[in-house]
Structures are given as structure tokens and as C-alpha cells.
Coordinates of N, CA and C in Angstrom, one line a residue:
M1 N -5.0 -14.6 19.0 CA -3.7 -14.2 19.1 C -3.3 -13.4 17.8
N2 N -2.7 -12.2 18.0 CA -2.3 -11.4 16.9 C -0.9 -11.8 16.3
M3 N -0.9 -12.3 15.1 CA 0.3 -12.8 14.5 C 1.1 -11.8 13.7
E4 N 0.5 -10.6 13.6 CA 1.2 -9.5 12.8 C 2.4 -9.0 13.6
P5 N 3.5 -8.9 12.9 CA 4.8 -8.4 13.5 C 4.6 -7.0 13.9
D6 N 5.4 -6.6 14.9 CA 5.4 -5.2 15.4 C 6.3 -4.4 14.5
Y7 N 5.8 -3.9 13.4 CA 6.6 -3.2 12.4 C 7.2 -1.9 13.0
N8 N 6.7 -1.4 14.1 CA 7.2 -0.2 14.7 C 8.7 -0.4 15.2
K9 N 9.1 -1.6 15.4 CA 10.4 -1.9 15.9 C 11.4 -2.2 14.7
Y10 N 10.9 -2.1 13.5 CA 11.7 -2.5 12.3 C 12.6 -1.3 11.9
S11 N 13.8 -1.6 11.5 CA 14.6 -0.5 10.9 C 14.1 -0.2 9.5
N12 N 14.6 0.8 8.9 CA 14.1 1.2 7.5 C 14.4 0.1 6.5
Q13 N 15.5 -0.5 6.6 CA 15.8 -1.6 5.7 C 14.9 -2.8 6.0
E14 N 14.6 -3.1 7.2 CA 13.7 -4.2 7.5 C 12.3 -3.9 7.0
L15 N 11.9 -2.7 7.1 CA 10.6 -2.3 6.6 C 10.5 -2.5 5.1
L16 N 11.6 -2.1 4.4 CA 11.6 -2.4 2.9 C 11.6 -3.9 2.6
E17 N 12.3 -4.6 3.4 CA 12.4 -6.1 3.2 C 11.0 -6.7 3.4
A18 N 10.3 -6.2 4.4 CA 8.9 -6.7 4.7 C 8.0 -6.3 3.6
L19 N 8.1 -5.0 3.1 CA 7.2 -4.6 2.0 C 7.5 -5.4 0.8
E20 N 8.7 -5.6 0.5 CA 9.1 -6.3 -0.7 C 8.6 -7.8 -0.7
S21 N 8.5 -8.4 0.5 CA 8.1 -9.8 0.5 C 6.6 -10.0 0.8
I22 N 5.9 -8.9 1.1 CA 4.5 -9.1 1.4 C 3.6 -9.1 0.2
D23 N 2.5 -9.8 0.2 CA 1.5 -9.8 -0.9 C 0.6 -8.6 -0.6
E24 N 0.8 -7.5 -1.4 CA 0.1 -6.3 -1.1 C -1.4 -6.3 -1.4
I25 N -1.8 -7.3 -2.1 CA -3.3 -7.5 -2.3 C -3.9 -8.3 -1.2
K26 N -3.3 -9.4 -0.9 CA -3.9 -10.2 0.2 C -3.7 -9.6 1.6
Y27 N -2.6 -8.9 1.8 CA -2.4 -8.3 3.1 C -2.2 -6.8 2.9
F28 N -3.2 -6.2 2.3 CA -3.1 -4.7 2.0 C -2.9 -3.9 3.2
D29 N -3.7 -4.1 4.3 CA -3.6 -3.3 5.5 C -2.1 -3.4 6.1
R30 N -1.5 -4.5 6.1 CA -0.2 -4.7 6.6 C 0.8 -3.9 5.6
A31 N 0.6 -4.1 4.3 CA 1.5 -3.4 3.4 C 1.4 -1.9 3.5
K32 N 0.2 -1.4 3.7 CA 0.0 0.0 3.9 C 0.6 0.5 5.2
N33 N 0.5 -0.2 6.2 CA 1.1 0.1 7.5 C 2.6 0.2 7.4
I34 N 3.2 -0.8 6.7 CA 4.7 -0.8 6.5 C 5.1 0.4 5.7
M35 N 4.3 0.7 4.7 CA 4.7 1.9 3.8 C 4.6 3.1 4.6
L36 N 3.5 3.3 5.4 CA 3.4 4.5 6.2 C 4.5 4.7 7.2
L37 N 4.9 3.6 7.9 CA 5.9 3.7 8.8 C 7.3 4.1 8.2
Y38 N 7.5 3.5 7.0 CA 8.7 3.8 6.3 C 8.7 5.3 5.9
L39 N 7.6 5.8 5.3 CA 7.6 7.2 4.9 C 7.7 8.1 6.1
K40 N 7.1 7.8 7.2 CA 7.2 8.6 8.4 C 8.6 8.7 8.9
S41 N 9.3 7.6 8.9 CA 10.7 7.6 9.4 C 11.6 8.4 8.4
E42 N 11.3 8.4 7.2 CA 12.1 9.2 6.2 C 11.6 10.6 6.0
Q43 N 10.5 10.9 6.7 CA 9.9 12.3 6.6 C 9.4 12.6 5.2
I44 N 8.8 11.6 4.6 CA 8.3 11.7 3.2 C 6.7 11.8 3.4
K45 N 6.1 12.8 2.8 CA 4.7 13.0 2.8 C 4.0 12.1 1.8
V46 N 3.0 11.4 2.2 CA 2.3 10.5 1.3 C 1.7 11.2 0.1
D47 N 1.1 12.3 0.3 CA 0.6 13.1 -0.9 C 1.6 13.5 -1.9
E48 N 2.8 13.9 -1.4 CA 3.9 14.3 -2.3 C 4.3 13.1 -3.1
L49 N 4.5 11.9 -2.5 CA 4.9 10.7 -3.2 C 3.8 10.3 -4.2
R50 N 2.5 10.3 -3.7 CA 1.4 10.0 -4.6 C 1.4 10.9 -5.8
D51 N 1.5 12.1 -5.6 CA 1.5 13.1 -6.8 C 2.6 12.8 -7.8
R52 N 3.8 12.4 -7.3 CA 4.9 12.1 -8.2 C 4.6 10.8 -9.0
Y53 N 4.0 9.8 -8.3 CA 3.6 8.6 -9.1 C 2.5 8.9 -10.1
K54 N 1.6 9.9 -9.8 CA 0.5 10.2 -10.8 C 1.1 10.7 -12.1
V55 N 2.2 11.4 -12.0 CA 2.8 11.9 -13.3 C 3.8 10.9 -13.9
G56 N 3.7 9.7 -13.5 CA 4.5 8.6 -14.1 C 5.9 8.4 -13.6
E57 N 6.3 9.0 -12.5 CA 7.6 8.8 -12.0 C 7.7 7.5 -11.2
V58 N 7.8 6.4 -11.8 CA 7.8 5.1 -11.1 C 9.0 5.0 -10.2
S59 N 10.0 5.8 -10.4 CA 11.2 5.8 -9.5 C 11.1 6.8 -8.4
A60 N 9.9 7.4 -8.2 CA 9.7 8.5 -7.2 C 10.2 8.1 -5.8
L61 N 10.0 6.9 -5.3 CA 10.4 6.6 -4.0 C 11.9 6.4 -4.0
S62 N 12.5 5.8 -5.0 CA 13.9 5.6 -5.0 C 14.7 6.9 -5.1
D63 N 14.0 8.0 -5.6 CA 14.7 9.3 -5.7 C 14.9 9.9 -4.3
V64 N 14.1 9.5 -3.3 CA 14.2 10.1 -2.0 C 14.8 9.1 -1.0
M65 N 15.2 8.0 -1.4 CA 15.7 7.0 -0.5 C 17.2 7.0 -0.5
T66 N 17.8 6.4 0.5 CA 19.3 6.3 0.6 C 19.8 5.0 0.1
F67 N 18.9 4.1 -0.3 CA 19.3 2.8 -0.9 C 18.3 2.4 -1.8
P68 N 18.6 1.4 -2.7 CA 17.6 1.0 -3.7 C 16.3 0.5 -3.1
I69 N 15.2 0.8 -3.9 CA 13.9 0.4 -3.4 C 13.7 -1.1 -3.3
S70 N 14.5 -1.8 -4.1 CA 14.4 -3.2 -4.1 C 15.7 -3.7 -3.6
L71 N 15.7 -4.5 -2.5 CA 16.9 -5.0 -1.9 C 17.4 -6.2 -2.6
Y72 N 16.5 -6.8 -3.5 CA 16.8 -8.0 -4.2 C 16.9 -7.8 -5.7
G73 N 16.9 -6.6 -6.1 CA 17.2 -6.3 -7.5 C 16.0 -6.2 -8.5
N74 N 14.8 -6.2 -8.0 CA 13.6 -6.1 -8.9 C 12.9 -4.7 -8.6
D75 N 13.6 -3.6 -9.0 CA 13.0 -2.3 -8.8 C 11.6 -2.1 -9.4
K76 N 11.4 -2.7 -10.6 CA 10.2 -2.5 -11.4 C 9.0 -3.1 -10.6
E77 N 9.2 -4.3 -10.1 CA 8.2 -5.0 -9.3 C 7.9 -4.2 -8.0
M78 N 8.9 -3.8 -7.3 CA 8.7 -3.0 -6.1 C 8.0 -1.7 -6.4
S79 N 8.4 -1.0 -7.5 CA 7.7 0.2 -7.9 C 6.2 0.0 -8.1
E80 N 5.9 -1.1 -8.8 CA 4.5 -1.4 -9.1 C 3.7 -1.7 -7.8
K81 N 4.4 -2.4 -6.9 CA 3.8 -2.6 -5.6 C 3.5 -1.3 -4.8
I82 N 4.5 -0.5 -4.8 CA 4.3 0.8 -4.1 C 3.2 1.6 -4.8
H83 N 3.2 1.6 -6.1 CA 2.1 2.3 -6.8 C 0.8 1.8 -6.4
Y84 N 0.6 0.5 -6.4 CA -0.7 -0.1 -6.0 C -1.1 0.3 -4.6
I85 N -0.2 0.3 -3.7 CA -0.5 0.7 -2.3 C -0.9 2.2 -2.3
L86 N -0.1 3.0 -2.9 CA -0.5 4.4 -2.9 C -1.8 4.7 -3.5
Q87 N -2.2 4.0 -4.6 CA -3.4 4.3 -5.3 C -4.6 3.8 -4.5
N88 N -4.4 2.8 -3.6 CA -5.5 2.3 -2.8 C -5.6 2.7 -1.4
M89 N -4.8 3.7 -1.0 CA -4.8 4.2 0.3 C -5.9 5.2 0.5

């Protein structure tokens, strides 16, 4: 039985909540899937975001989003999570 949620049905806010709560190392494939779905819905290209992170813009994703990257107030932790996912895609 597949226990993975159907992230295709998630709103953008739900995708960010899922990304924020997931262990990106233990569940890397899920975290990557969530990230890709979010970026697709926001029409953000992965390469563009990855390039911005390479030059040290840890707030790169928050610059293109309509709400904070962390729904619970820890933008630095979420930025590091996103950076990890981007670097390992």
C-alpha cells in the first residue's frame, strides 16, 4: 500500500507546510516532489532558483513567493532545507 500523500491535490500553502515538516534527508524523493510541484504551480524554473542559491541568495525563493517561505517563522531553517534539496536534485 502506498502511504505517500497525493501532493498533486495540495494547495501552494499546503505544499509549503508539507515541505517545512518533512525530513528532507530521510524522505528526499518526497521533498523533491513537493518542491517541484510548488515551483511548477508558481511557474518558477528550477535552474533559475538553483542559480540564485549558488550566488548566496538564501532568500531566493521568498523573493518570488507571495507569502513567507516559513509558515511557522523559521525562514533560515526552511532556506537551508530548500538549498539542500536544490543541491541534490
